[in-house]
PDB file of C-alpha atoms in Angstrom:
ATOM      1  CA  MET Q  52      81.821 -18.867 -21.800  1.00  0.00           C
ATOM      2  CA  VAL Q  53      84.476 -18.614 -19.095  1.00  0.00           C
ATOM      3  CA  ALA Q  54      83.529 -18.446 -15.415  1.00  0.00           C
ATOM      4  CA  ALA Q  55      85.616 -17.919 -12.286  1.00  0.00           C
ATOM      5  CA  THR Q  56      84.855 -17.757  -8.589  1.00  0.00           C
ATOM      6  CA  THR Q  57      86.810 -16.699  -5.527  1.00  0.00           C
ATOM      7  CA  PHE Q  58      88.895 -19.279  -3.688  1.00  0.00           C
ATOM      8  CA  MET Q  59      89.032 -18.802   0.082  1.00  0.00           C
ATOM      9  CA  ASP Q  60      89.526 -21.608   2.576  1.00  0.00           C
ATOM     10  CA  ALA Q  61      90.143 -19.410   5.625  1.00  0.00           C
ATOM     11  CA  PRO Q  62      87.272 -18.501   8.002  1.00  0.00           C
ATOM     12  CA  ILE Q  63      87.096 -14.854   6.924  1.00  0.00           C
ATOM     13  CA  SER Q  64      84.549 -12.889   4.899  1.00  0.00           C
ATOM     14  CA  PHE Q  65      85.038 -12.346   1.168  1.00  0.00           C
ATOM     15  CA  ASP Q  66      83.090 -11.230  -1.892  1.00  0.00           C
ATOM     16  CA  ASN Q  67      81.551 -14.488  -3.109  1.00  0.00           C
ATOM     17  CA  VAL Q  68      80.647 -13.619  -6.693  1.00  0.00           C
ATOM     18  CA  THR Q  69      81.057 -15.399 -10.016  1.00  0.00           C
ATOM     19  CA  ALA Q  70      82.790 -13.549 -12.848  1.00  0.00           C
ATOM     20  CA  THR Q  71      81.854 -14.548 -16.396  1.00  0.00           C
ATOM     21  CA  ALA Q  72      83.104 -13.709 -19.871  1.00  0.00           C
ATOM     22  CA  THR Q  73      82.159 -14.802 -23.371  1.00  0.00           C
ATOM     23  CA  LEU Q  74      84.829 -15.487 -25.988  1.00  0.00           C
ATOM     24  CA  HIS Q  75      84.153 -15.244 -29.727  1.00  0.00           C
ATOM     25  CA  TYR Q  76      86.707 -16.515 -32.230  1.00  0.00           C
ATOM     26  CA  ILE Q  77      87.106 -14.930 -35.666  1.00  0.00           C
ATOM     27  CA  GLY Q  78      85.490 -17.070 -38.333  1.00  0.00           C
ATOM     28  CA  HIS Q  79      83.358 -19.046 -35.901  1.00  0.00           C
ATOM     29  CA  THR Q  80      79.620 -18.602 -36.070  1.00  0.00           C
ATOM     30  CA  VAL Q  81      77.400 -18.998 -33.044  1.00  0.00           C
ATOM     31  CA  SER Q  82      73.863 -20.273 -33.324  1.00  0.00           C
ATOM     32  CA  SER Q  83      71.418 -18.034 -31.508  1.00  0.00           C
ATOM     33  CA  SER Q  84      69.223 -21.056 -30.852  1.00  0.00           C
ATOM     34  CA  LYS Q  85      71.781 -22.656 -28.543  1.00  0.00           C
ATOM     35  CA  LYS Q  86      71.562 -21.664 -24.913  1.00  0.00           C
ATOM     36  CA  THR Q  87      74.738 -21.340 -22.871  1.00  0.00           C
ATOM     37  CA  VAL Q  88      74.565 -23.249 -19.604  1.00  0.00           C
ATOM     38  CA  LEU Q  89      76.834 -22.258 -16.729  1.00  0.00           C
ATOM     39  CA  ALA Q  90      78.760 -25.219 -15.385  1.00  0.00           C
ATOM     40  CA  SER Q  91      78.703 -26.206 -11.736  1.00  0.00           C
ATOM     41  CA  LEU Q  92      81.751 -24.568 -10.161  1.00  0.00           C
ATOM     42  CA  PRO Q  93      83.722 -25.802  -7.121  1.00  0.00           C
ATOM     43  CA  GLN Q  94      82.882 -24.460  -3.682  1.00  0.00           C
ATOM     44  CA  PRO Q  95      84.931 -21.415  -2.578  1.00  0.00           C
ATOM     45  CA  ASN Q  96      86.742 -23.541   0.026  1.00  0.00           C
ATOM     46  CA  ALA Q  97      87.551 -26.467  -2.300  1.00  0.00           C
ATOM     47  CA  THR Q  98      91.173 -26.773  -1.161  1.00  0.00           C
ATOM     48  CA  LEU Q  99      91.828 -30.147  -2.770  1.00  0.00           C
ATOM     49  CA  VAL Q 100      90.444 -28.997  -6.136  1.00  0.00           C
ATOM     50  CA  SER Q 101      92.606 -25.877  -6.081  1.00  0.00           C
ATOM     51  CA  SER Q 102      95.709 -27.796  -5.010  1.00  0.00           C
ATOM     52  CA  LYS Q 103      95.216 -30.461  -7.688  1.00  0.00           C
ATOM     53  CA  PHE Q 104      94.856 -27.851 -10.422  1.00  0.00           C
ATOM     54  CA  ILE Q 105      97.952 -25.883  -9.381  1.00  0.00           C
ATOM     55  CA  LYS Q 106     100.015 -29.065  -9.166  1.00  0.00           C
ATOM     56  CA  SER Q 107      98.951 -30.001 -12.698  1.00  0.00           C
ATOM     57  CA  LEU Q 108     100.459 -26.863 -14.257  1.00  0.00           C
ATOM     58  CA  ARG Q 109     103.601 -27.399 -16.348  1.00  0.00           C
ATOM     59  CA  SER Q 110     105.921 -25.201 -18.384  1.00  0.00           C
ATOM     60  CA  LEU Q 111     106.642 -25.831 -22.076  1.00  0.00           C
ATOM     61  CA  ASN Q 112     110.266 -26.848 -21.413  1.00  0.00           C
ATOM     62  CA  SER Q 113     110.990 -26.752 -25.128  1.00  0.00           C
ATOM     63  CA  ARG Q 114     114.105 -25.794 -27.045  1.00  0.00           C
ATOM     64  CA  GLU Q 115     112.647 -22.331 -27.545  1.00  0.00           C
ATOM     65  CA  TYR Q 116     111.318 -22.002 -23.989  1.00  0.00           C
ATOM     66  CA  PRO Q 117     113.510 -24.167 -21.737  1.00  0.00           C
ATOM     67  CA  ALA Q 118     112.844 -24.614 -18.027  1.00  0.00           C
ATOM     68  CA  LYS Q 119     116.232 -23.726 -16.558  1.00  0.00           C
ATOM     69  CA  VAL Q 120     115.392 -24.915 -13.059  1.00  0.00           C
ATOM     70  CA  PRO Q 121     118.409 -25.388 -10.729  1.00  0.00           C
ATOM     71  CA  THR Q 122     118.976 -29.080 -10.052  1.00  0.00           C
ATOM     72  CA  THR Q 123     121.550 -28.423  -7.317  1.00  0.00           C
ATOM     73  CA  VAL Q 124     121.210 -26.024  -4.389  1.00  0.00           C
ATOM     74  CA  ASP Q 125     123.856 -23.798  -2.763  1.00  0.00           C
ATOM     75  CA  HIS Q 126     121.566 -22.233  -0.157  1.00  0.00           C
ATOM     76  CA  SER Q 127     118.566 -24.118   1.238  1.00  0.00           C
ATOM     77  CA  LEU Q 128     116.276 -21.859   3.293  1.00  0.00           C
ATOM     78  CA  PHE Q 129     113.185 -22.680   5.338  1.00  0.00           C
ATOM     79  CA  PHE Q 130     110.850 -19.720   5.859  1.00  0.00           C
ATOM     80  CA  THR Q 131     107.695 -19.850   7.962  1.00  0.00           C
ATOM     81  CA  VAL Q 132     105.025 -17.443   6.729  1.00  0.00           C
ATOM     82  CA  GLY Q 133     102.172 -16.300   8.928  1.00  0.00           C
ATOM     83  CA  LEU Q 134     100.553 -13.795  11.242  1.00  0.00           C
ATOM     84  CA  GLY Q 135     101.497 -12.669  14.728  1.00  0.00           C
ATOM     85  CA  ALA Q 136     100.165 -10.312  17.382  1.00  0.00           C
ATOM     86  CA  ASN Q 137     102.419  -7.554  18.716  1.00  0.00           C
ATOM     87  CA  PRO Q 138     101.677  -5.244  21.668  1.00  0.00           C
ATOM     88  CA  CYS Q 139     100.051  -1.954  20.651  1.00  0.00           C
ATOM     89  CA  PRO Q 140      98.797   0.288  23.498  1.00  0.00           C
ATOM     90  CA  SER Q 141      96.829   2.538  21.131  1.00  0.00           C
ATOM     91  CA  CYS Q 142      95.103  -0.351  19.313  1.00  0.00           C
ATOM     92  CA  ASN Q 143      91.874  -2.138  20.154  1.00  0.00           C
ATOM     93  CA  ASN Q 144      92.517  -4.950  22.649  1.00  0.00           C
ATOM     94  CA  GLY Q 145      96.100  -3.683  22.990  1.00  0.00           C
ATOM     95  CA  ILE Q 146      97.471  -5.765  20.108  1.00  0.00           C
ATOM     96  CA  ARG Q 147      98.191  -5.310  16.409  1.00  0.00           C
ATOM     97  CA  LEU Q 148      98.208  -8.076  13.819  1.00  0.00           C
ATOM     98  CA  VAL Q 149     101.500  -8.309  11.940  1.00  0.00           C
ATOM     99  CA  ALA Q 150     102.794 -10.514   9.152  1.00  0.00           C
ATOM    100  CA  GLY Q 151     106.199 -12.114   9.451  1.00  0.00           C
ATOM    101  CA  ILE Q 152     108.693 -14.599   8.080  1.00  0.00           C
ATOM    102  CA  ASN Q 153     110.597 -16.771  10.557  1.00  0.00           C
ATOM    103  CA  ASN Q 154     109.038 -14.741  13.378  1.00  0.00           C
ATOM    104  CA  VAL Q 155     110.453 -11.458  12.017  1.00  0.00           C
ATOM    105  CA  THR Q 156     108.199  -8.637  10.831  1.00  0.00           C
ATOM    106  CA  PHE Q 157     109.870  -6.133   8.512  1.00  0.00           C
ATOM    107  CA  THR Q 158     110.596  -2.560   9.613  1.00  0.00           C
ATOM    108  CA  MET Q 159     110.799  -0.105   6.715  1.00  0.00           C
ATOM    109  CA  PRO Q 160     114.128   1.792   6.897  1.00  0.00           C
ATOM    110  CA  GLU Q 161     114.487   5.499   6.180  1.00  0.00           C
ATOM    111  CA  THR Q 162     117.451   4.777   3.884  1.00  0.00           C
ATOM    112  CA  ALA Q 163     117.154   2.511   0.838  1.00  0.00           C
ATOM    113  CA  LEU Q 164     118.773  -0.889   1.403  1.00  0.00           C
ATOM    114  CA  LEU Q 165     120.839  -0.810  -1.799  1.00  0.00           C
ATOM    115  CA  GLN Q 166     121.980   2.718  -0.985  1.00  0.00           C
ATOM    116  CA  ALA Q 167     123.055   1.636   2.495  1.00  0.00           C
ATOM    117  CA  HIS Q 168     124.910  -1.356   1.050  1.00  0.00           C
ATOM    118  CA  TYR Q 169     126.629   0.575  -1.753  1.00  0.00           C
ATOM    119  CA  PHE Q 170     127.774   3.483   0.426  1.00  0.00           C
ATOM    120  CA  ASN Q 171     128.447   1.272   3.451  1.00  0.00           C
ATOM    121  CA  ILE Q 172     125.985   3.178   5.656  1.00  0.00           C
ATOM    122  CA  SER Q 173     125.734   1.550   9.062  1.00  0.00           C
ATOM    123  CA  HIS Q 174     122.717   1.023  11.337  1.00  0.00           C
ATOM    124  CA  VAL Q 175     120.279   0.658   8.428  1.00  0.00           C
ATOM    125  CA  PHE Q 176     120.006  -3.137   8.351  1.00  0.00           C
ATOM    126  CA  THR Q 177     121.590  -6.257   9.777  1.00  0.00           C
ATOM    127  CA  ASP Q 178     122.459  -9.387   7.819  1.00  0.00           C
ATOM    128  CA  ASP Q 179     121.340 -11.908  10.432  1.00  0.00           C
ATOM    129  CA  PHE Q 180     117.974 -12.952   9.013  1.00  0.00           C
ATOM    130  CA  PRO Q 181     117.521 -16.585  10.081  1.00  0.00           C
ATOM    131  CA  ALA Q 182     117.779 -19.292   7.418  1.00  0.00           C
ATOM    132  CA  LYS Q 183     115.286 -21.380   9.379  1.00  0.00           C
ATOM    133  CA  PRO Q 184     113.049 -21.011  12.466  1.00  0.00           C
ATOM    134  CA  SER Q 185     114.985 -20.834  15.719  1.00  0.00           C
ATOM    135  CA  ASN Q 186     112.339 -22.919  17.514  1.00  0.00           C
ATOM    136  CA  PRO Q 187     110.680 -25.516  15.239  1.00  0.00           C
ATOM    137  CA  TYR Q 188     107.137 -26.605  16.141  1.00  0.00           C
ATOM    138  CA  ASN Q 189     104.045 -28.122  14.546  1.00  0.00           C
ATOM    139  CA  TYR Q 190     103.459 -25.213  12.177  1.00  0.00           C
ATOM    140  CA  THR Q 191     100.011 -26.160  10.880  1.00  0.00           C
ATOM    141  CA  ALA Q 192      98.414 -27.237  14.176  1.00  0.00           C
ATOM    142  CA  PRO Q 193      96.138 -24.784  16.025  1.00  0.00           C
ATOM    143  CA  VAL Q 194      98.112 -22.886  18.657  1.00  0.00           C
ATOM    144  CA  ASP Q 195      96.872 -22.480  22.216  1.00  0.00           C
ATOM    145  CA  GLN Q 196      95.812 -18.886  22.894  1.00  0.00           C
ATOM    146  CA  SER Q 197      98.185 -18.721  25.857  1.00  0.00           C
ATOM    147  CA  VAL Q 198     101.195 -19.051  23.521  1.00  0.00           C
ATOM    148  CA  ASN Q 199     103.107 -15.826  22.932  1.00  0.00           C
ATOM    149  CA  ALA Q 200     102.299 -14.845  19.335  1.00  0.00           C
ATOM    150  CA  ALA Q 201     104.500 -11.731  19.301  1.00  0.00           C
ATOM    151  CA  MET Q 202     107.085 -11.304  16.551  1.00  0.00           C
ATOM    152  CA  MET Q 203     110.390  -9.499  16.643  1.00  0.00           C
ATOM    153  CA  THR Q 204     110.715  -6.419  14.450  1.00  0.00           C
ATOM    154  CA  GLY Q 205     113.717  -5.406  12.426  1.00  0.00           C
ATOM    155  CA  THR Q 206     115.327  -4.763   9.065  1.00  0.00           C
ATOM    156  CA  LYS Q 207     117.132  -8.059   8.663  1.00  0.00           C
ATOM    157  CA  LEU Q 208     118.651  -9.453   5.466  1.00  0.00           C
ATOM    158  CA  TYR Q 209     119.999 -12.801   4.331  1.00  0.00           C
ATOM    159  CA  ARG Q 210     123.000 -12.366   2.031  1.00  0.00           C
ATOM    160  CA  LEU Q 211     123.371 -14.539  -1.060  1.00  0.00           C
ATOM    161  CA  PRO Q 212     126.514 -14.759  -3.215  1.00  0.00           C
ATOM    162  CA  TYR Q 213     126.075 -13.703  -6.829  1.00  0.00           C
ATOM    163  CA  ASN Q 214     124.858 -16.570  -9.039  1.00  0.00           C
ATOM    164  CA  ALA Q 215     124.111 -18.821  -6.056  1.00  0.00           C
ATOM    165  CA  THR Q 216     121.374 -21.397  -6.578  1.00  0.00           C
ATOM    166  CA  VAL Q 217     118.702 -21.029  -3.918  1.00  0.00           C
ATOM    167  CA  GLN Q 218     115.851 -23.144  -2.623  1.00  0.00           C
ATOM    168  CA  ILE Q 219     113.229 -21.694  -0.281  1.00  0.00           C
ATOM    169  CA  ILE Q 220     110.593 -23.764   1.483  1.00  0.00           C
ATOM    170  CA  LEU Q 221     107.689 -21.457   2.353  1.00  0.00           C
ATOM    171  CA  GLN Q 222     105.760 -23.022   5.233  1.00  0.00           C
ATOM    172  CA  ASN Q 223     102.372 -21.612   6.204  1.00  0.00           C
ATOM    173  CA  THR Q 224     101.639 -21.380   9.931  1.00  0.00           C
ATOM    174  CA  ALA Q 225      98.479 -21.366  12.049  1.00  0.00           C
ATOM    175  CA  MET Q 226      99.771 -19.114  14.837  1.00  0.00           C
ATOM    176  CA  ILE Q 227      96.850 -16.682  14.487  1.00  0.00           C
ATOM    177  CA  LEU Q 228      94.961 -17.862  11.422  1.00  0.00           C
ATOM    178  CA  SER Q 229      95.840 -20.275   8.648  1.00  0.00           C
ATOM    179  CA  GLU Q 230      95.209 -18.632   5.285  1.00  0.00           C
ATOM    180  CA  ASN Q 231      96.759 -18.410   1.840  1.00  0.00           C
ATOM    181  CA  HIS Q 232      99.692 -16.011   1.646  1.00  0.00           C
ATOM    182  CA  PRO Q 233     100.923 -14.502  -1.634  1.00  0.00           C
ATOM    183  CA  PHE Q 234     104.722 -14.463  -1.927  1.00  0.00           C
ATOM    184  CA  HIS Q 235     106.497 -12.241  -4.469  1.00  0.00           C
ATOM    185  CA  LEU Q 236     110.224 -12.337  -5.228  1.00  0.00           C
ATOM    186  CA  HIS Q 237     111.071  -8.854  -6.461  1.00  0.00           C
ATOM    187  CA  GLY Q 238     113.462  -8.708  -9.411  1.00  0.00           C
ATOM    188  CA  PHE Q 239     113.429 -12.443 -10.094  1.00  0.00           C
ATOM    189  CA  ASN Q 240     111.505 -15.240 -11.699  1.00  0.00           C
ATOM    190  CA  PHE Q 241     111.547 -18.542  -9.854  1.00  0.00           C
ATOM    191  CA  PHE Q 242     110.358 -22.094 -10.352  1.00  0.00           C
ATOM    192  CA  GLU Q 243     107.735 -23.631  -8.090  1.00  0.00           C
ATOM    193  CA  VAL Q 244     109.089 -27.167  -7.802  1.00  0.00           C
ATOM    194  CA  GLY Q 245     106.678 -28.540  -5.210  1.00  0.00           C
ATOM    195  CA  ARG Q 246     103.787 -27.890  -2.842  1.00  0.00           C
ATOM    196  CA  GLY Q 247     101.683 -29.775  -0.359  1.00  0.00           C
ATOM    197  CA  LEU Q 248      99.362 -29.628   2.619  1.00  0.00           C
ATOM    198  CA  GLY Q 249     100.549 -30.034   6.203  1.00  0.00           C
ATOM    199  CA  ASN Q 250     104.125 -29.638   7.416  1.00  0.00           C
ATOM    200  CA  PHE Q 251     106.970 -29.957   4.918  1.00  0.00           C
ATOM    201  CA  ASN Q 252     108.830 -33.259   5.294  1.00  0.00           C
ATOM    202  CA  PRO Q 253     112.519 -32.755   4.366  1.00  0.00           C
ATOM    203  CA  GLU Q 254     113.030 -36.494   3.882  1.00  0.00           C
ATOM    204  CA  LYS Q 255     109.996 -37.401   1.757  1.00  0.00           C
ATOM    205  CA  ASP Q 256     108.752 -34.265  -0.016  1.00  0.00           C
ATOM    206  CA  PRO Q 257     111.897 -33.368  -2.048  1.00  0.00           C
ATOM    207  CA  LYS Q 258     111.682 -36.781  -3.738  1.00  0.00           C
ATOM    208  CA  ARG Q 259     108.477 -35.586  -5.404  1.00  0.00           C
ATOM    209  CA  PHE Q 260     109.846 -32.235  -6.609  1.00  0.00           C
ATOM    210  CA  ASN Q 261     109.315 -31.425 -10.288  1.00  0.00           C
ATOM    211  CA  LEU Q 262     112.774 -30.520 -11.604  1.00  0.00           C
ATOM    212  CA  VAL Q 263     111.869 -31.156 -15.254  1.00  0.00           C
ATOM    213  CA  ASP Q 264     109.110 -28.756 -16.315  1.00  0.00           C
ATOM    214  CA  PRO Q 265     107.950 -26.630 -13.348  1.00  0.00           C
ATOM    215  CA  VAL Q 266     106.128 -23.345 -13.900  1.00  0.00           C
ATOM    216  CA  GLU Q 267     108.281 -20.193 -13.911  1.00  0.00           C
ATOM    217  CA  ARG Q 268     106.731 -17.200 -12.153  1.00  0.00           C
ATOM    218  CA  ASN Q 269     107.483 -14.303  -9.776  1.00  0.00           C
ATOM    219  CA  THR Q 270     104.528 -14.690  -7.393  1.00  0.00           C
ATOM    220  CA  VAL Q 271     103.116 -17.784  -5.741  1.00  0.00           C
ATOM    221  CA  GLY Q 272     100.439 -18.525  -3.174  1.00  0.00           C
ATOM    222  CA  VAL Q 273     101.542 -20.380  -0.053  1.00  0.00           C
ATOM    223  CA  PRO Q 274      98.556 -22.657   0.652  1.00  0.00           C
ATOM    224  CA  ALA Q 275      96.691 -22.417   3.938  1.00  0.00           C
ATOM    225  CA  GLY Q 276      97.931 -25.177   6.204  1.00  0.00           C
ATOM    226  CA  GLY Q 277     100.606 -26.159   3.719  1.00  0.00           C
ATOM    227  CA  TRP Q 278     103.874 -25.283   1.998  1.00  0.00           C
ATOM    228  CA  THR Q 279     105.429 -24.514  -1.359  1.00  0.00           C
ATOM    229  CA  ALA Q 280     109.013 -24.927  -2.595  1.00  0.00           C
ATOM    230  CA  ILE Q 281     110.702 -22.540  -5.022  1.00  0.00           C
ATOM    231  CA  ARG Q 282     114.123 -22.449  -6.678  1.00  0.00           C
ATOM    232  CA  PHE Q 283     115.974 -19.641  -8.446  1.00  0.00           C
ATOM    233  CA  ILE Q 284     119.414 -18.311  -9.332  1.00  0.00           C
ATOM    234  CA  ALA Q 285     120.532 -15.173  -7.460  1.00  0.00           C
ATOM    235  CA  ASP Q 286     121.748 -13.319 -10.558  1.00  0.00           C
ATOM    236  CA  ASN Q 287     120.126  -9.909  -9.992  1.00  0.00           C
ATOM    237  CA  PRO Q 288     121.982  -7.838  -7.373  1.00  0.00           C
ATOM    238  CA  GLY Q 289     119.568  -4.924  -7.862  1.00  0.00           C
ATOM    239  CA  THR Q 290     119.764  -1.530  -9.515  1.00  0.00           C
TER     240      THR Q 290
END
């Protein structure tokens, strides 16, 4: 029997149920006299258990399935990921929760980005997305309610040369609420080379990166009150 529960370490409501499944292998007989006992599962907010399990994952890194993780980096980016509160006269309490990276919340353009780039259409996007926060702070500490939590809006891009090796540190913030954030890199697979709780330390944490057999994926969860580091090669300009 396989059992799974929801993981949620943020103070928000969720559907706390346990999903179960029974696996039967061909050629294996099961005695009807044996009773299946459900194991004791971790608590939904077991952050350390979840973090330990994710850190234990490894790729095969074999001759047939090599882990081609970049060992050198051309572009090193530091992205804060979190929630903000922007003014909204028509909303309850006059504010609207927004998600943003480096204090920028995305504005969907009317013209496709690749179309604007290919045909050199102006006023669709700007290429001034910040490589790091303009005003560093203690990202994982609770923020005083008097602090301005508004984010700028815009269609901003960060340009990467073709075949550049890229590292992105995704740092969770506690501006509004510290919670896990899924991060998807469209059109690419990447390697998660490291993760941790608290603020990323650029001097100490890279020394513990796994550059041998990290897991290759296209979506990763940025832990609440923590960070994750990914690396990839920018070899897909889009179609």
